[in-house]
Coordinates of N, CA and C in Angstrom, one line a residue:
Chain A
G1 N 0.8 -1.2 0.0 CA 0.0 0.0 0.0 C 0.8 1.3 0.0
A2 N 0.2 2.4 -0.2 CA 0.9 3.7 -0.2 C 1.4 4.0 1.2
V3 N 2.5 4.8 1.1 CA 3.2 5.1 2.4 C 3.2 6.6 2.6
V4 N 2.9 7.0 3.8 CA 2.9 8.4 4.3 C 3.8 8.5 5.4
S5 N 4.7 9.5 5.4 CA 5.6 9.7 6.5 C 5.4 11.0 7.2
Q6 N 5.8 11.1 8.4 CA 5.6 12.3 9.2 C 7.0 12.6 9.9
H7 N 7.3 13.8 10.0 CA 8.5 14.2 10.7 C 8.3 15.5 11.5
P8 N 8.7 15.6 12.7 CA 9.3 14.6 13.5 C 8.3 13.6 14.1
S9 N 8.7 12.5 14.7 CA 7.8 11.6 15.3 C 7.4 12.0 16.7
W10 N 8.3 12.8 17.3 CA 7.9 13.4 18.6 C 8.7 14.7 18.7
V11 N 8.1 15.7 19.4 CA 8.8 16.9 19.7 C 8.3 17.5 21.0
I12 N 9.3 18.1 21.7 CA 9.0 18.8 23.0 C 9.5 20.2 22.8
C13 N 8.6 21.1 23.1 CA 9.0 22.5 23.0 C 8.5 23.4 24.1
K14 N 9.0 24.6 24.2 CA 8.6 25.5 25.3 C 7.4 26.2 24.9
S15 N 6.6 26.6 25.8 CA 5.4 27.4 25.6 C 5.8 28.7 24.8
G16 N 5.0 29.0 23.8 CA 5.2 30.3 23.1 C 6.0 30.1 21.8
T17 N 6.6 28.9 21.6 CA 7.4 28.7 20.4 C 6.5 28.0 19.4
S18 N 7.0 28.0 18.1 CA 6.3 27.4 17.0 C 6.9 26.1 16.6
V19 N 6.1 25.2 16.2 CA 6.5 23.8 15.8 C 6.0 23.5 14.4
K20 N 6.8 23.0 13.6 CA 6.4 22.6 12.2 C 6.4 21.1 12.1
I21 N 5.4 20.5 11.6 CA 5.3 19.0 11.3 C 5.1 18.8 9.9
E22 N 5.9 17.9 9.3 CA 5.9 17.6 7.9 C 5.2 16.3 7.6
C23 N 4.4 16.3 6.6 CA 3.7 15.1 6.1 C 4.0 14.9 4.6
R24 N 4.5 13.7 4.3 CA 4.9 13.4 2.9 C 4.3 12.1 2.5
S25 N 3.8 12.1 1.2 CA 3.4 10.9 0.6 C 4.6 10.4 -0.2
L26 N 5.1 9.2 0.1 CA 6.4 8.8 -0.4 C 6.3 8.1 -1.8
D27 N 5.2 7.5 -2.1 CA 5.2 6.8 -3.4 C 3.9 7.0 -4.2
F28 N 3.3 8.2 -3.9 CA 2.2 8.6 -4.7 C 2.0 10.1 -4.5
Q29 N 1.2 10.6 -5.4 CA 0.9 12.1 -5.4 C -0.4 12.3 -4.7
A30 N -0.4 13.2 -3.8 CA -1.6 13.4 -3.0 C -2.1 14.9 -3.2
T31 N -3.1 15.1 -3.9 CA -3.7 16.4 -4.1 C -4.4 16.8 -2.8
T32 N -4.8 15.9 -2.0 CA -5.6 16.2 -0.8 C -4.9 15.5 0.4
M33 N -4.6 16.3 1.4 CA -4.1 15.7 2.6 C -5.0 16.2 3.8
F34 N -5.0 15.5 4.9 CA -5.8 15.8 6.0 C -4.9 15.8 7.3
W35 N -5.3 16.7 8.2 CA -4.6 16.8 9.5 C -5.6 16.5 10.6
Y36 N -5.2 15.5 11.4 CA -6.1 15.1 12.6 C -5.3 15.3 13.9
R37 N -6.1 15.4 14.9 CA -5.6 15.5 16.3 C -6.3 14.4 17.0
Q38 N -5.5 13.7 17.9 CA -6.0 12.6 18.6 C -5.7 12.7 20.1
F39 N -6.7 12.8 21.0 CA -6.4 12.8 22.4 C -6.4 11.4 22.9
P40 N -5.8 11.2 24.1 CA -5.6 9.9 24.6 C -7.0 9.1 24.7
K41 N -6.9 7.9 24.2 CA -8.1 7.0 24.3 C -9.3 7.6 23.6
Q42 N -9.1 8.4 22.6 CA -10.2 9.0 21.8 C -10.0 8.8 20.3
S43 N -11.0 9.1 19.6 CA -10.9 8.9 18.1 C -10.2 10.1 17.5
L44 N -10.1 10.1 16.2 CA -9.4 11.2 15.5 C -10.4 12.3 15.3
M45 N -9.8 13.5 15.5 CA -10.6 14.7 15.3 C -10.0 15.4 14.0
L46 N -10.8 15.6 13.0 CA -10.3 16.2 11.8 C -10.1 17.7 12.1
M47 N -8.9 18.2 11.8 CA -8.6 19.6 12.0 C -8.9 20.4 10.7
A48 N -8.3 19.9 9.6 CA -8.4 20.6 8.3 C -8.1 19.7 7.2
T49 N -8.6 20.1 6.0 CA -8.4 19.5 4.8 C -7.5 20.4 3.9
S50 N -6.4 19.8 3.4 CA -5.4 20.6 2.7 C -5.4 20.1 1.2
N51 N -5.6 21.1 0.3 CA -5.6 20.8 -1.1 C -4.4 21.5 -1.7
E52 N -3.6 20.8 -2.5 CA -2.4 21.3 -3.1 C -2.7 22.5 -3.9
G53 N -1.9 23.6 -3.5 CA -2.0 24.8 -4.3 C -3.1 25.7 -3.9
S54 N -3.8 25.4 -2.8 CA -4.9 26.3 -2.4 C -5.0 26.3 -0.9
K55 N -5.8 27.2 -0.4 CA -5.9 27.3 1.1 C -6.6 26.1 1.7
A56 N -6.2 25.8 2.9 CA -6.8 24.7 3.6 C -8.2 25.0 4.1
T57 N -9.0 24.0 4.2 CA -10.3 24.2 4.8 C -10.3 23.7 6.2
Y58 N -10.6 24.5 7.1 CA -10.6 24.2 8.5 C -11.9 23.8 9.1
E59 N -11.9 22.8 10.0 CA -13.1 22.4 10.6 C -13.6 23.5 11.7
Q60 N -14.8 23.4 12.0 CA -15.4 24.4 12.9 C -14.7 24.3 14.3
G61 N -14.3 25.4 14.8 CA -13.6 25.4 16.1 C -12.1 25.3 16.0
V62 N -11.5 25.1 14.9 CA -10.1 25.0 14.7 C -9.6 26.4 14.3
E63 N -8.6 26.9 15.0 CA -8.1 28.3 14.7 C -7.1 28.2 13.6
K64 N -7.4 28.8 12.5 CA -6.6 28.7 11.3 C -5.3 29.5 11.5
D65 N -5.3 30.6 12.3 CA -4.1 31.4 12.6 C -3.2 30.7 13.5
K66 N -3.7 29.7 14.2 CA -2.8 29.0 15.2 C -2.3 27.8 14.5
F67 N -3.0 27.1 13.7 CA -2.6 25.9 13.1 C -2.5 26.2 11.6
L68 N -1.3 26.6 11.2 CA -1.0 27.0 9.8 C -0.7 25.8 8.9
I69 N -1.5 25.6 7.8 CA -1.3 24.5 7.0 C -0.8 25.0 5.6
N70 N 0.2 24.3 5.1 CA 0.7 24.6 3.8 C 0.8 23.3 3.0
H71 N 0.3 23.3 1.7 CA 0.4 22.1 0.9 C 0.9 22.6 -0.5
A72 N 2.2 22.8 -0.5 CA 2.9 23.5 -1.6 C 3.2 22.5 -2.7
S73 N 3.2 21.2 -2.5 CA 3.5 20.3 -3.5 C 2.6 19.1 -3.4
L74 N 2.7 18.2 -4.4 CA 1.8 17.0 -4.4 C 2.2 16.0 -3.5
T75 N 3.4 16.2 -2.8 CA 3.8 15.1 -1.9 C 4.1 15.7 -0.5
L76 N 3.9 16.9 -0.3 CA 4.3 17.5 1.0 C 3.2 18.5 1.5
S77 N 2.8 18.3 2.8 CA 2.0 19.2 3.5 C 2.6 19.5 4.9
T78 N 2.5 20.7 5.3 CA 3.1 21.0 6.7 C 2.0 21.6 7.5
L79 N 2.1 21.3 8.8 CA 1.3 21.9 9.8 C 2.2 22.6 10.8
T80 N 2.0 23.9 11.0 CA 2.8 24.7 12.0 C 1.9 25.1 13.1
V81 N 2.2 24.7 14.3 CA 1.5 25.1 15.5 C 2.2 26.3 16.0
T82 N 1.6 27.5 15.9 CA 2.2 28.7 16.3 C 1.9 29.1 17.7
S83 N 2.9 29.7 18.3 CA 2.8 30.1 19.7 C 2.1 28.9 20.6
A84 N 2.8 27.8 20.6 CA 2.2 26.6 21.2 C 2.1 26.8 22.7
H85 N 1.0 26.2 23.2 CA 0.7 26.2 24.7 C 0.5 24.8 25.1
P86 N 0.6 24.6 26.4 CA 0.4 23.2 26.9 C -0.8 22.5 26.4
E87 N -1.9 23.2 26.2 CA -3.2 22.6 25.8 C -3.1 22.1 24.3
D88 N -2.0 22.5 23.6 CA -1.8 22.1 22.3 C -1.1 20.7 22.2
S89 N -0.7 20.3 23.4 CA 0.0 19.0 23.5 C -1.0 17.9 23.0
S90 N -0.6 17.1 22.1 CA -1.5 16.1 21.5 C -0.7 15.2 20.6
F91 N -1.4 14.2 20.0 CA -0.9 13.4 18.9 C -1.5 13.9 17.6
Y92 N -0.6 14.3 16.7 CA -1.1 14.9 15.4 C -0.8 13.8 14.3
I93 N -1.8 13.6 13.5 CA -1.7 12.6 12.5 C -2.2 13.2 11.2
C94 N -1.4 12.9 10.1 CA -1.8 13.4 8.8 C -2.2 12.2 8.0
S95 N -2.9 12.4 6.9 CA -3.3 11.4 6.0 C -3.3 12.0 4.6
A96 N -3.2 11.1 3.6 CA -3.3 11.5 2.2 C -4.1 10.6 1.4
R97 N -4.8 11.1 0.5 CA -5.7 10.3 -0.4 C -4.9 9.9 -1.6
D98 N -4.9 8.5 -1.9 CA -4.2 8.0 -3.0 C -5.3 7.8 -4.1
F99 N -5.4 8.7 -5.0 CA -6.4 8.6 -6.0 C -6.1 7.6 -7.1
S100 N -4.9 7.1 -7.1 CA -4.5 6.2 -8.2 C -5.2 4.9 -8.1
D101 N -5.6 4.5 -6.9 CA -6.2 3.2 -6.8 C -7.7 3.1 -7.2
S102 N -8.3 4.3 -7.3 CA -9.7 4.2 -7.7 C -10.2 5.4 -8.5
G103 N -9.4 6.3 -8.7 CA -9.8 7.5 -9.5 C -10.2 8.7 -8.7
R104 N -9.8 9.8 -9.1 CA -9.9 11.0 -8.3 C -11.4 11.4 -8.0
E105 N -12.3 11.3 -8.9 CA -13.6 11.8 -8.6 C -14.6 10.7 -8.0
S106 N -14.1 9.5 -8.0 CA -15.0 8.4 -7.6 C -15.3 8.4 -6.1
G107 N -14.4 8.9 -5.3 CA -14.6 8.9 -3.9 C -14.3 7.5 -3.3
T108 N -13.8 6.6 -4.1 CA -13.6 5.3 -3.6 C -12.1 5.0 -3.3
D109 N -11.3 6.1 -3.4 CA -9.9 6.0 -3.1 C -9.7 5.8 -1.6
T110 N -8.5 5.3 -1.3 CA -8.2 5.0 0.1 C -7.3 6.2 0.7
Q111 N -7.6 6.4 2.0 CA -6.8 7.4 2.7 C -5.8 6.7 3.5
Y112 N -4.5 7.1 3.4 CA -3.4 6.5 4.1 C -2.9 7.4 5.1
F113 N -2.5 6.9 6.3 CA -2.1 7.7 7.4 C -0.6 7.7 7.7
G114 N -0.1 8.8 8.2 CA 1.2 8.8 8.7 C 1.3 8.2 10.0
P115 N 2.5 8.0 10.5 CA 2.7 7.4 11.9 C 2.4 8.3 13.0
G116 N 2.2 9.6 12.8 CA 1.8 10.5 13.9 C 3.0 11.2 14.5
T117 N 2.7 12.4 15.1 CA 3.7 13.2 15.8 C 3.2 13.5 17.2
R118 N 4.0 13.1 18.2 CA 3.6 13.4 19.5 C 4.2 14.8 19.9
L119 N 3.3 15.8 20.1 CA 3.8 17.1 20.5 C 3.5 17.3 22.0
T120 N 4.6 17.7 22.7 CA 4.5 18.0 24.1 C 5.0 19.5 24.3
V121 N 4.1 20.3 24.8 CA 4.5 21.7 25.1 C 4.6 21.9 26.6
L122 N 5.8 22.4 27.0 CA 6.1 22.5 28.4 C 5.6 23.9 28.9
Chain B
A1 N -26.0 13.9 6.6 CA -24.8 13.8 7.3 C -24.4 12.3 7.5
Q2 N -23.1 12.1 7.6 CA -22.6 10.7 7.7 C -22.1 10.5 9.2
S3 N -22.3 9.3 9.6 CA -21.9 9.0 11.0 C -21.6 7.5 11.1
V4 N -20.8 7.2 12.1 CA -20.3 5.8 12.3 C -20.4 5.5 13.8
A5 N -20.9 4.3 14.2 CA -21.0 3.9 15.6 C -20.3 2.6 15.8
Q6 N -19.4 2.6 16.7 CA -18.8 1.3 17.2 C -19.3 1.1 18.6
P7 N -20.3 0.2 18.8 CA -21.0 0.1 20.0 C -20.2 -0.4 21.2
E8 N -19.0 -1.1 20.9 CA -18.2 -1.7 22.0 C -16.9 -0.9 22.1
D9 N -16.7 -0.4 23.3 CA -15.4 0.3 23.6 C -14.3 -0.7 23.6
Q10 N -14.6 -1.9 24.1 CA -13.6 -2.9 24.3 C -14.1 -4.3 24.0
V11 N -13.3 -5.1 23.3 CA -13.6 -6.5 23.0 C -12.5 -7.4 23.5
N12 N -12.8 -8.4 24.2 CA -11.8 -9.4 24.7 C -12.1 -10.8 24.1
V13 N -11.0 -11.4 23.5 CA -11.2 -12.7 22.9 C -10.0 -13.5 23.2
A14 N -10.2 -14.8 23.4 CA -9.1 -15.7 23.6 C -8.4 -16.0 22.3
E15 N -7.1 -16.2 22.4 CA -6.3 -16.5 21.2 C -6.9 -17.8 20.6
G16 N -7.0 -17.7 19.2 CA -7.5 -18.9 18.5 C -9.0 -18.9 18.2
N17 N -9.7 -18.1 19.0 CA -11.1 -17.9 18.8 C -11.4 -16.9 17.7
P18 N -12.6 -17.0 17.1 CA -13.0 -16.0 16.1 C -13.3 -14.7 16.8
L19 N -13.1 -13.6 16.1 CA -13.4 -12.3 16.7 C -14.3 -11.5 15.8
T20 N -15.0 -10.6 16.4 CA -15.9 -9.7 15.6 C -15.8 -8.3 16.3
V21 N -15.6 -7.3 15.5 CA -15.6 -5.9 16.0 C -16.8 -5.2 15.2
K22 N -17.7 -4.7 15.9 CA -19.0 -4.2 15.3 C -18.9 -2.7 14.8
C23 N -19.6 -2.5 13.7 CA -19.6 -1.1 13.2 C -21.0 -0.9 12.5
T24 N -21.6 0.2 12.8 CA -22.8 0.5 12.0 C -22.6 2.0 11.5
Y25 N -23.3 2.3 10.4 CA -23.1 3.6 9.8 C -24.4 4.2 9.4
S26 N -24.3 5.5 9.0 CA -25.4 6.2 8.5 C -24.9 7.2 7.4
V27 N -25.4 7.1 6.2 CA -25.0 8.0 5.1 C -26.3 8.3 4.3
S28 N -26.2 9.3 3.5 CA -27.4 9.7 2.7 C -27.3 9.1 1.3
G29 N -26.1 8.7 0.9 CA -25.9 8.1 -0.4 C -25.3 6.7 -0.3
N30 N -24.5 6.4 -1.3 CA -23.8 5.1 -1.2 C -22.6 5.2 -0.2
P31 N -22.5 4.2 0.6 CA -21.4 4.3 1.6 C -20.1 3.7 1.1
Y32 N -19.0 4.4 1.4 CA -17.7 3.8 1.2 C -17.1 3.5 2.6
L33 N -16.9 2.3 2.9 CA -16.6 1.9 4.3 C -15.1 1.4 4.4
F34 N -14.5 1.7 5.5 CA -13.1 1.4 5.7 C -12.9 0.9 7.1
W35 N -11.9 0.0 7.3 CA -11.4 -0.4 8.6 C -9.9 -0.1 8.7
Y36 N -9.5 0.5 9.8 CA -8.1 0.8 10.1 C -7.8 0.3 11.5
V37 N -6.5 0.0 11.7 CA -6.0 -0.5 13.0 C -4.9 0.5 13.4
Q38 N -4.9 0.7 14.7 CA -3.9 1.6 15.3 C -3.2 0.9 16.5
Y39 N -1.8 0.8 16.4 CA -1.0 0.3 17.4 C -0.6 1.5 18.3
P40 N -0.1 1.2 19.5 CA 0.2 2.3 20.4 C 1.2 3.3 19.8
N41 N 0.9 4.6 20.0 CA 1.8 5.7 19.5 C 2.1 5.6 18.0
R42 N 1.2 5.0 17.2 CA 1.4 4.9 15.8 C 0.2 5.5 15.1
G43 N 0.4 5.8 13.8 CA -0.8 6.2 13.0 C -1.7 5.0 12.7
L44 N -2.6 5.3 11.8 CA -3.6 4.2 11.4 C -3.1 3.4 10.2
Q45 N -3.3 2.1 10.3 CA -3.0 1.3 9.1 C -4.2 0.8 8.5
F46 N -4.3 0.9 7.2 CA -5.4 0.5 6.4 C -5.5 -1.0 6.4
L47 N -6.7 -1.5 6.7 CA -7.0 -3.0 6.7 C -7.8 -3.4 5.5
L48 N -8.9 -2.7 5.2 CA -9.7 -3.2 4.1 C -10.8 -2.1 3.8
K49 N -11.4 -2.2 2.7 CA -12.5 -1.3 2.4 C -13.6 -2.0 1.6
Y50 N -14.8 -1.4 1.7 CA -15.9 -1.9 0.8 C -16.3 -0.7 0.0
I51 N -16.4 -0.9 -1.3 CA -16.9 0.1 -2.2 C -18.1 -0.3 -2.9
T52 N -18.0 -1.5 -3.6 CA -19.1 -2.1 -4.3 C -18.8 -3.5 -4.5
G53 N -19.7 -4.3 -5.0 CA -19.4 -5.7 -5.4 C -19.8 -6.7 -4.2
D54 N -19.0 -7.7 -4.1 CA -19.1 -8.7 -3.1 C -19.2 -8.1 -1.7
N55 N -20.2 -8.6 -1.0 CA -20.4 -8.0 0.4 C -19.4 -8.4 1.4
L56 N -18.7 -9.5 1.1 CA -17.6 -9.9 2.0 C -16.3 -9.5 1.4
V57 N -15.6 -8.7 2.2 CA -14.4 -8.1 1.7 C -13.2 -8.7 2.6
K58 N -12.2 -9.0 1.9 CA -11.0 -9.6 2.6 C -9.9 -8.6 2.6
G59 N -9.2 -8.5 3.7 CA -8.1 -7.5 3.8 C -6.8 -8.0 4.4
S60 N -6.1 -7.1 5.0 CA -4.7 -7.5 5.5 C -4.8 -8.4 6.8
Y61 N -3.8 -9.1 7.0 CA -3.6 -9.9 8.2 C -4.7 -10.9 8.5
G62 N -5.4 -11.3 7.5 CA -6.5 -12.3 7.7 C -7.8 -11.8 8.1
F63 N -7.9 -10.5 8.1 CA -9.2 -9.8 8.5 C -10.1 -9.8 7.3
E64 N -11.4 -9.8 7.6 CA -12.4 -9.6 6.6 C -13.6 -8.8 7.2
A65 N -14.4 -8.3 6.4 CA -15.6 -7.5 6.9 C -16.8 -7.8 5.9
E66 N -17.9 -7.8 6.5 CA -19.1 -8.1 5.7 C -20.0 -6.8 5.7
F67 N -20.3 -6.4 4.5 CA -21.2 -5.3 4.3 C -22.6 -5.8 4.3
N68 N -23.5 -5.2 5.2 CA -24.9 -5.5 5.3 C -25.7 -4.3 5.1
K69 N -26.3 -4.1 3.9 CA -27.0 -2.9 3.6 C -28.3 -2.7 4.4
S70 N -29.0 -3.8 4.6 CA -30.2 -3.7 5.3 C -30.0 -3.4 6.8
Q71 N -28.9 -3.8 7.4 CA -28.6 -3.5 8.8 C -27.7 -2.4 8.9
T72 N -27.3 -1.8 7.8 CA -26.3 -0.7 7.8 C -25.1 -1.0 8.7
S73 N -24.6 -2.2 8.5 CA -23.4 -2.6 9.3 C -22.2 -3.0 8.4
F74 N -21.1 -3.0 9.1 CA -19.8 -3.4 8.4 C -18.9 -4.0 9.4
H75 N -19.3 -5.1 10.0 CA -18.5 -5.7 11.1 C -17.2 -6.3 10.6
L76 N -16.2 -6.1 11.4 CA -14.9 -6.7 11.1 C -14.7 -8.1 11.8
K77 N -14.2 -9.0 11.0 CA -14.1 -10.4 11.5 C -12.7 -11.0 11.2
K78 N -12.4 -12.0 12.1 CA -11.2 -12.8 11.8 C -11.5 -14.2 12.4
P79 N -11.3 -15.3 11.6 CA -11.7 -16.6 12.1 C -10.9 -17.1 13.3
S80 N -9.6 -16.7 13.4 CA -8.8 -17.2 14.5 C -7.9 -16.0 15.0
A81 N -8.1 -15.5 16.2 CA -7.4 -14.4 16.7 C -6.0 -14.7 17.1
L82 N -5.1 -13.7 16.9 CA -3.7 -13.8 17.4 C -3.5 -12.7 18.5
V83 N -2.6 -13.0 19.4 CA -2.3 -12.0 20.4 C -1.8 -10.7 19.8
S84 N -1.1 -10.8 18.6 CA -0.6 -9.6 17.9 C -1.7 -8.8 17.3
D85 N -3.0 -9.3 17.3 CA -4.1 -8.5 16.8 C -4.6 -7.5 17.8
S86 N -4.1 -7.6 19.0 CA -4.5 -6.6 20.0 C -4.1 -5.2 19.6
A87 N -5.1 -4.3 19.5 CA -4.9 -3.0 19.1 C -6.2 -2.2 19.1
L88 N -6.1 -1.0 18.6 CA -7.3 -0.1 18.6 C -7.8 -0.2 17.1
Y89 N -9.1 -0.5 16.9 CA -9.7 -0.6 15.6 C -10.7 0.5 15.3
F90 N -10.6 1.1 14.2 CA -11.5 2.2 13.8 C -12.2 1.8 12.5
C91 N -13.5 2.0 12.6 CA -14.4 1.9 11.4 C -14.6 3.3 10.8
A92 N -14.6 3.5 9.5 CA -14.8 4.8 9.0 C -15.7 4.8 7.7
V93 N -16.4 5.9 7.5 CA -17.3 5.9 6.3 C -17.1 7.2 5.6
R94 N -17.2 7.1 4.3 CA -17.2 8.3 3.5 C -18.5 8.3 2.6
D95 N -19.3 9.3 2.6 CA -20.5 9.3 1.8 C -20.1 9.5 0.4
E96 N -20.9 9.0 -0.5 CA -20.7 9.2 -1.9 C -20.6 10.7 -2.3
G97 N -19.5 11.1 -2.9 CA -19.3 12.5 -3.2 C -18.7 13.4 -2.1
A98 N -18.6 12.8 -0.9 CA -18.0 13.6 0.2 C -16.5 13.5 0.2
Q99 N -15.8 14.5 0.7 CA -14.4 14.4 0.8 C -13.8 13.9 2.1
K100 N -14.6 14.1 3.1 CA -14.1 13.7 4.5 C -14.5 12.3 4.9
L101 N -13.6 11.7 5.6 CA -13.8 10.4 6.2 C -14.3 10.6 7.6
V102 N -15.3 9.9 8.0 CA -15.9 10.1 9.4 C -15.5 8.8 10.1
F103 N -15.0 8.9 11.3 CA -14.5 7.8 12.1 C -15.5 7.4 13.2
G104 N -15.5 6.2 13.6 CA -16.1 5.7 14.8 C -15.2 6.1 16.0
Q105 N -15.7 5.8 17.2 CA -14.9 6.2 18.4 C -13.8 5.2 18.7
G106 N -13.8 4.1 17.9 CA -12.7 3.1 18.1 C -13.1 2.0 19.1
T107 N -12.6 0.8 18.9 CA -12.8 -0.4 19.7 C -11.5 -1.0 20.1
R108 N -11.2 -1.1 21.3 CA -9.9 -1.7 21.8 C -10.1 -3.2 21.8
L109 N -9.4 -3.9 21.0 CA -9.4 -5.3 20.9 C -8.2 -5.9 21.7
T110 N -8.5 -6.8 22.6 CA -7.5 -7.5 23.4 C -7.6 -9.0 23.2
I111 N -6.5 -9.6 22.7 CA -6.5 -11.0 22.5 C -5.7 -11.6 23.7
N112 N -6.3 -12.5 24.4 CA -5.7 -13.1 25.6 C -5.1 -14.5 25.2
P113 N -3.8 -14.6 25.7 CA -3.1 -15.9 25.3 C -3.8 -17.1 26.0

């Protein structure tokens, strides 16, 4: 199956600093990537949908100025947590849709996930 | 609106026994259904999906799932459980024409030796 990588796998930072997380599709092109947040023992919460070359679409309640998303190429999307605070500590997971397995408009394509990034803000 | 329910927070099965993890869904159009597995501190791994065709779908690691339209269910099954199957399992649905995948709350599967 398709492979999605994330970097870094974990990061510890001081309150007030910014942290950038990279998400890459390694063996396929992803025009659409997604960023999720997962709290302990909970399901995934979609934060935003990122389309290559355009602005991300944020879910209700997610601050777009705090969570900056850039999708500059077909294989790379980045999430920057700006002015991080302890409440931003979480597990962040990205995913990418591989349209090659079923076609872009069909909706039957599979979404592949990165291994996640554990962010701890002190 | 699309939604997914996994009615069991936790499922415990003895090694070698068959396992079932339940999932029901609600969509307005044709459902595209997925199962993912998550190991501790890891992302989600794709197991299998149902799009159309045969109601019984076979996936990775010996897992399979049965699509039941009348019961709006997509239960995950395996004939003989392994201790290594212990993990968190997520069912997800995407409505026809929708971009977003909606996840269930997850079911923690524990296989006892």
